[in-house]
Amino acid sequence: MEFIVYEQKGAYGIITISREKALNALNSSVLDELSATLDAVNLDEVRCLILTGAGQKSFVAGADIGEMSTLTKAEGEAFGKKGNDVFRKLETFPIPVIAAINGFALGGGCEISMSCDIRICSDNAVFGQPEVGLGITPGFGGTQRLARLVGAGMAKQMIYTARNIKADEALRIGLVNAVYTQEELMGAAEKMAAGIAKNAPIAVRNCKKAINEGLDVDMDAAIVIEEKLFGDCFETEDQRYGMAFFLDKNKEKVKEPFKNC
Ligand code: DAK
């Protein structure tokens, strides 16, 4: 791998997009490597992922403008599909993904963070969808995911004006859940990942599926999705153990890690 660093730390993994000289901009190789990295995550052991960018300045400064500048229509479509496939793979990845946004998150950078389940950022983070200034529309899901996250009015304002916003505004509009100093960001992301990894893995995966799939359908259909995924937790070892532990009156007993089965 040239542009992606993957490190497994016990029950969680950290994916770092590492193309610092171009502020971690997404070219075809980065997208291919990210896809291959996700395919190789050991889902028997890893229960949560963190996605971040290398260096102190940028999470991802967008799709690679140099590479895009010479694309034909057909190549543009192929590049768009490559990006959308990886972003969708992240979004539907069986385990939660936390975006730890450590600087610029522009264009495709903002879009990739929105394909993650949870976004937290450092106080130097900058978000924006500058595409209309480049003569294109946001092409990696920005028009769809931003509107769903922050509402159509705010998404339209950000996209039509191509104006960047800082971390405090991103927090105010609900684009990120929390802002940390640059020094604290990764510690906070790792603490959250470890906390998620401690919970019953099948239940956490089913929650992700229920929320994501439920948001795409009407409430009657969404409730059916929830019922099915709720039912699927029963008869798992984790459900039996989790409930038995609660019902056990022996307060001295220490909770064992969940087994993912
Ligand atoms: N692409 C390629 N290189 C980039 C880049 C990018 N997006 N962003 C930065 N770089 C490179 C710079 O060219 C520079 O390279 P050298 O000159 O050193 O070789 C290096 O990173 C450092 O950047 P700067 O010198 O510009 O650093 P500054 O601190 O002065 O400025 C900045 C930082 C982030 C404000 C600035 O670099 C900037 O405005 N970058 C571009 C941000 C941007 O517009 N991003 C959105 C790109 S458009 C599609 C699907 C998706 C998309 C498109 C189509 N289809 C479905 C077909 C997505 C589009 C986008 O993401």
XYZ file of C-alpha atoms and ligand atoms in Angstrom:
322
model
C 0.000 0.000 0.000
C 1.367 3.386 -0.975
C -1.308 5.724 0.362
C -3.167 3.845 3.094
C -1.836 2.847 6.495
C -3.863 0.328 8.477
C -3.234 -0.498 12.088
C -5.252 -2.908 14.201
C -5.279 -2.059 17.901
C -7.048 -4.940 19.604
C -10.749 -4.729 18.815
C -10.574 -1.582 16.693
C -8.626 -0.522 13.618
C -7.290 2.807 12.355
C -7.230 3.564 8.631
C -5.041 6.572 7.752
C -5.193 8.137 4.300
C -1.578 9.059 3.804
C -0.869 11.304 0.849
C 0.268 14.279 2.815
C 1.963 16.224 0.009
C -1.406 16.548 -1.734
C -3.259 17.068 1.563
C -4.547 13.464 1.299
C -6.549 14.196 -1.863
C -8.332 11.149 -3.263
C -6.881 9.870 -6.527
C -7.724 6.503 -8.114
C -4.921 4.715 -6.271
C -6.102 6.013 -2.874
C -9.636 4.851 -3.657
C -8.424 1.406 -4.819
C -6.234 0.973 -1.752
C -8.980 2.099 0.599
C -11.336 -0.436 -0.939
C -8.754 -3.238 -0.617
C -8.029 -2.217 3.000
C -11.697 -2.462 3.924
C -11.903 -5.887 2.257
C -8.975 -7.084 4.376
C -10.284 -5.943 7.800
C -10.511 -8.968 10.087
C -14.156 -8.789 11.073
C -13.774 -11.663 13.539
C -11.582 -9.437 15.683
C -12.252 -5.811 14.719
C -15.478 -4.225 15.969
C -15.017 -0.564 15.071
C -12.900 1.461 12.622
C -11.464 4.979 12.722
C -10.777 6.827 9.461
C -8.368 9.753 9.553
C -5.837 11.654 7.429
C -2.058 11.835 7.799
C -0.442 15.009 9.136
C -1.689 18.005 11.112
C -3.288 19.975 8.304
C -5.747 17.906 6.353
C -8.192 15.038 6.662
C -8.897 14.848 2.906
C -8.766 17.950 0.653
C -11.169 16.413 -1.853
C -10.930 14.371 -4.982
C -7.656 14.873 -6.842
C -8.236 17.914 -9.030
C -5.112 17.221 -11.120
C -6.306 13.729 -11.998
C -9.867 14.901 -12.648
C -8.879 17.865 -14.803
C -8.088 15.750 -17.867
C -10.871 13.176 -17.615
C -13.181 12.514 -20.516
C -16.907 12.085 -19.811
C -16.514 8.305 -19.753
C -13.449 8.466 -17.510
C -15.233 10.948 -15.224
C -18.102 8.518 -14.881
C -15.699 5.650 -14.112
C -13.890 7.783 -11.512
C -17.222 8.762 -9.971
C -18.299 5.123 -9.794
C -15.010 4.095 -8.185
C -15.477 6.766 -5.508
C -19.135 6.036 -4.955
C -18.476 2.292 -4.629
C -15.841 2.848 -1.934
C -17.961 5.420 -0.097
C -20.925 3.055 -0.136
C -18.687 0.218 1.067
C -17.753 2.412 4.041
C -21.341 3.419 4.687
C -22.609 -0.164 4.629
C -19.517 -1.661 6.274
C -20.773 -4.150 8.866
C -19.104 -2.391 11.815
C -19.231 1.314 12.795
C -16.715 3.732 11.278
C -15.716 6.932 13.101
C -14.273 9.767 10.995
C -11.586 11.601 13.001
C -11.379 14.777 10.916
C -8.026 16.406 11.512
C -8.108 19.438 9.197
C -9.466 20.128 5.698
C -12.523 18.065 4.752
C -13.408 19.604 1.406
C -15.413 18.192 -1.496
C -14.777 14.450 -1.543
C -13.182 14.876 1.906
C -16.411 16.165 3.415
C -18.267 13.471 1.463
C -16.126 10.580 2.698
C -16.612 11.756 6.289
C -20.365 11.705 5.698
C -20.147 8.056 4.594
C -18.877 7.255 8.085
C -21.242 6.603 10.993
C -19.885 9.250 13.359
C -17.844 12.426 12.749
C -15.642 14.127 15.321
C -13.084 16.772 14.410
C -10.169 18.876 15.573
C -10.544 22.616 16.145
C -8.618 23.396 12.908
C -11.048 21.381 10.751
C -12.631 23.089 7.736
C -15.617 21.646 5.890
C -17.041 22.562 2.522
C -18.383 21.465 -0.829
C -16.449 23.730 -3.234
C -17.421 21.818 -6.392
C -19.627 24.442 -8.040
C -16.577 26.707 -8.076
C -14.804 24.032 -10.116
C -17.657 23.636 -12.570
C -19.021 20.348 -11.212
C -21.586 19.120 -8.720
C -20.594 17.227 -5.583
C -20.212 13.742 -7.048
C -19.494 11.409 -4.165
C -22.902 11.636 -2.529
C -22.572 15.206 -1.195
C -25.916 16.451 -2.446
C -27.628 13.489 -0.796
C -25.785 12.852 2.458
C -25.268 16.516 3.446
C -28.968 17.273 3.029
C -29.881 14.241 5.122
C -27.422 15.188 7.867
C -27.895 18.939 8.246
C -31.209 19.516 6.455
C -31.902 20.652 2.901
C -31.726 24.396 3.637
C -28.259 24.358 5.190
C -26.956 21.817 2.639
C -28.188 23.984 -0.245
C -26.540 27.054 1.262
C -23.198 25.270 1.671
C -23.314 23.690 -1.792
C -24.602 26.700 -3.792
C -22.259 29.196 -2.113
C -19.267 26.791 -2.002
C -18.387 28.538 1.277
C -16.232 26.648 3.759
C -17.250 26.388 7.390
C -15.084 25.944 10.470
C -15.296 23.313 13.186
C -17.533 25.340 15.524
C -20.105 25.918 12.784
C -19.942 22.247 11.751
C -20.756 21.384 15.356
C -23.609 23.904 15.498
C -25.320 22.512 12.380
C -24.840 18.885 13.410
C -22.286 17.915 10.791
C -19.931 16.746 13.565
C -20.722 15.393 17.020
C -17.809 16.964 18.890
C -14.740 19.177 18.467
C -11.402 18.489 20.180
C -7.989 20.117 20.144
C -5.648 18.642 17.555
C -3.733 16.858 20.313
C -6.870 15.334 21.813
C -8.664 14.208 18.645
C -7.165 10.741 18.125
C -7.330 9.908 21.839
C -11.027 10.781 21.817
C -11.632 8.725 18.657
C -9.809 5.727 20.091
C -11.688 5.984 23.388
C -14.990 6.027 21.507
C -13.934 3.107 19.284
C -12.862 1.043 22.303
C -16.189 1.850 24.006
C -18.155 0.696 20.974
C -15.976 -2.423 20.677
C -16.861 -3.429 24.247
C -20.558 -3.745 23.449
C -22.216 -6.825 21.973
C -20.898 -6.897 18.380
C -23.893 -8.515 16.722
C -26.211 -6.002 18.415
C -24.007 -3.054 17.351
C -23.893 -4.288 13.747
C -27.658 -4.765 13.730
C -28.151 -1.228 15.084
C -26.063 0.196 12.212
C -28.062 -1.783 9.677
C -31.398 -0.826 11.255
C -30.577 2.901 11.328
C -29.128 3.014 7.800
C -31.751 0.854 6.124
C -34.606 2.381 8.135
C -33.707 5.896 7.003
C -34.218 4.875 3.366
C -37.837 3.746 3.776
C -41.093 4.942 5.353
C -41.745 4.408 9.072
C -43.956 1.303 8.628
C -41.258 -0.439 6.616
C -38.545 0.886 8.957
C -40.207 -0.661 11.994
C -40.314 -4.029 10.210
C -36.560 -3.747 9.543
C -35.997 -2.978 13.226
C -38.165 -5.908 14.370
C -36.245 -8.350 12.196
C -32.827 -7.136 13.388
C -34.033 -7.087 17.015
C -35.232 -10.682 16.632
C -31.912 -11.697 15.098
C -30.117 -10.840 18.354
C -31.999 -13.523 20.269
C -30.438 -16.937 20.789
C -27.000 -15.375 20.263
C -24.489 -16.170 22.978
C -24.003 -12.433 23.535
C -27.715 -11.806 24.168
C -27.943 -14.755 26.551
C -24.819 -13.688 28.404
C -25.700 -9.955 28.508
C -29.147 -10.567 29.984
C -28.001 -13.331 32.345
C -25.273 -11.019 33.649
C -27.849 -8.314 34.387
C -30.172 -10.759 36.134
C -27.388 -12.324 38.201
C -27.595 -10.863 41.712
C -23.919 -11.574 42.435
C -22.526 -8.027 42.410
C -18.945 -9.314 42.713
C -19.077 -10.870 39.259
C -16.970 -9.146 36.562
C -18.487 -8.787 33.085
C -16.719 -10.924 30.491
C -16.012 -9.529 27.016
C -18.725 -10.291 24.449
C -17.776 -13.085 22.078
C -19.376 -12.023 18.783
C -21.521 -15.124 18.485
N -6.412 17.751 -5.487
C -5.100 17.688 -5.830
N -4.121 18.322 -5.139
C -4.489 19.040 -4.069
C -5.834 19.158 -3.657
C -6.841 18.445 -4.415
N -8.142 18.438 -4.075
N -5.879 19.946 -2.576
C -4.601 20.310 -2.310
N -3.758 19.780 -3.218
C -2.308 19.929 -3.282
C -1.940 21.324 -3.841
O -2.014 21.335 -5.238
C -0.526 21.471 -3.324
O 0.344 20.710 -4.126
P 1.800 21.276 -4.544
O 1.530 22.588 -5.201
O 2.534 21.426 -3.236
O 2.351 20.206 -5.427
C -0.584 20.781 -1.956
O -1.732 19.926 -2.000
C -0.783 21.753 -0.814
O -1.909 22.549 -1.119
P -1.869 24.151 -1.060
O -0.494 24.674 -1.378
O -3.000 24.644 -1.898
O -2.143 24.407 0.484
P -2.881 25.646 1.156
O -2.708 25.470 2.620
O -2.446 26.924 0.543
O -4.427 25.450 0.794
C -6.484 24.167 0.585
C -5.126 24.322 1.292
C -7.121 22.857 1.012
C -7.402 25.340 0.964
C -6.245 24.187 -0.944
O -5.233 23.231 -1.252
C -7.467 23.850 -1.727
O -8.369 24.704 -1.899
N -7.527 22.613 -2.242
C -8.597 22.186 -3.096
C -9.815 21.934 -2.276
C -10.973 21.531 -3.150
O -11.458 22.306 -3.972
N -11.428 20.315 -2.940
C -12.557 19.788 -3.638
C -12.072 19.079 -4.841
S -13.425 18.656 -5.865
C -17.123 13.077 -8.996
C -17.135 12.672 -7.723
C -16.544 13.450 -6.757
C -15.938 14.598 -7.024
C -15.912 14.978 -8.317
C -16.488 14.227 -9.290
N -17.767 12.303 -10.028
C -18.942 11.527 -9.660
C -17.266 12.315 -11.333
C -15.345 15.368 -5.998
C -14.824 16.534 -6.251
C -13.972 17.222 -5.299
O -13.654 16.756 -4.223
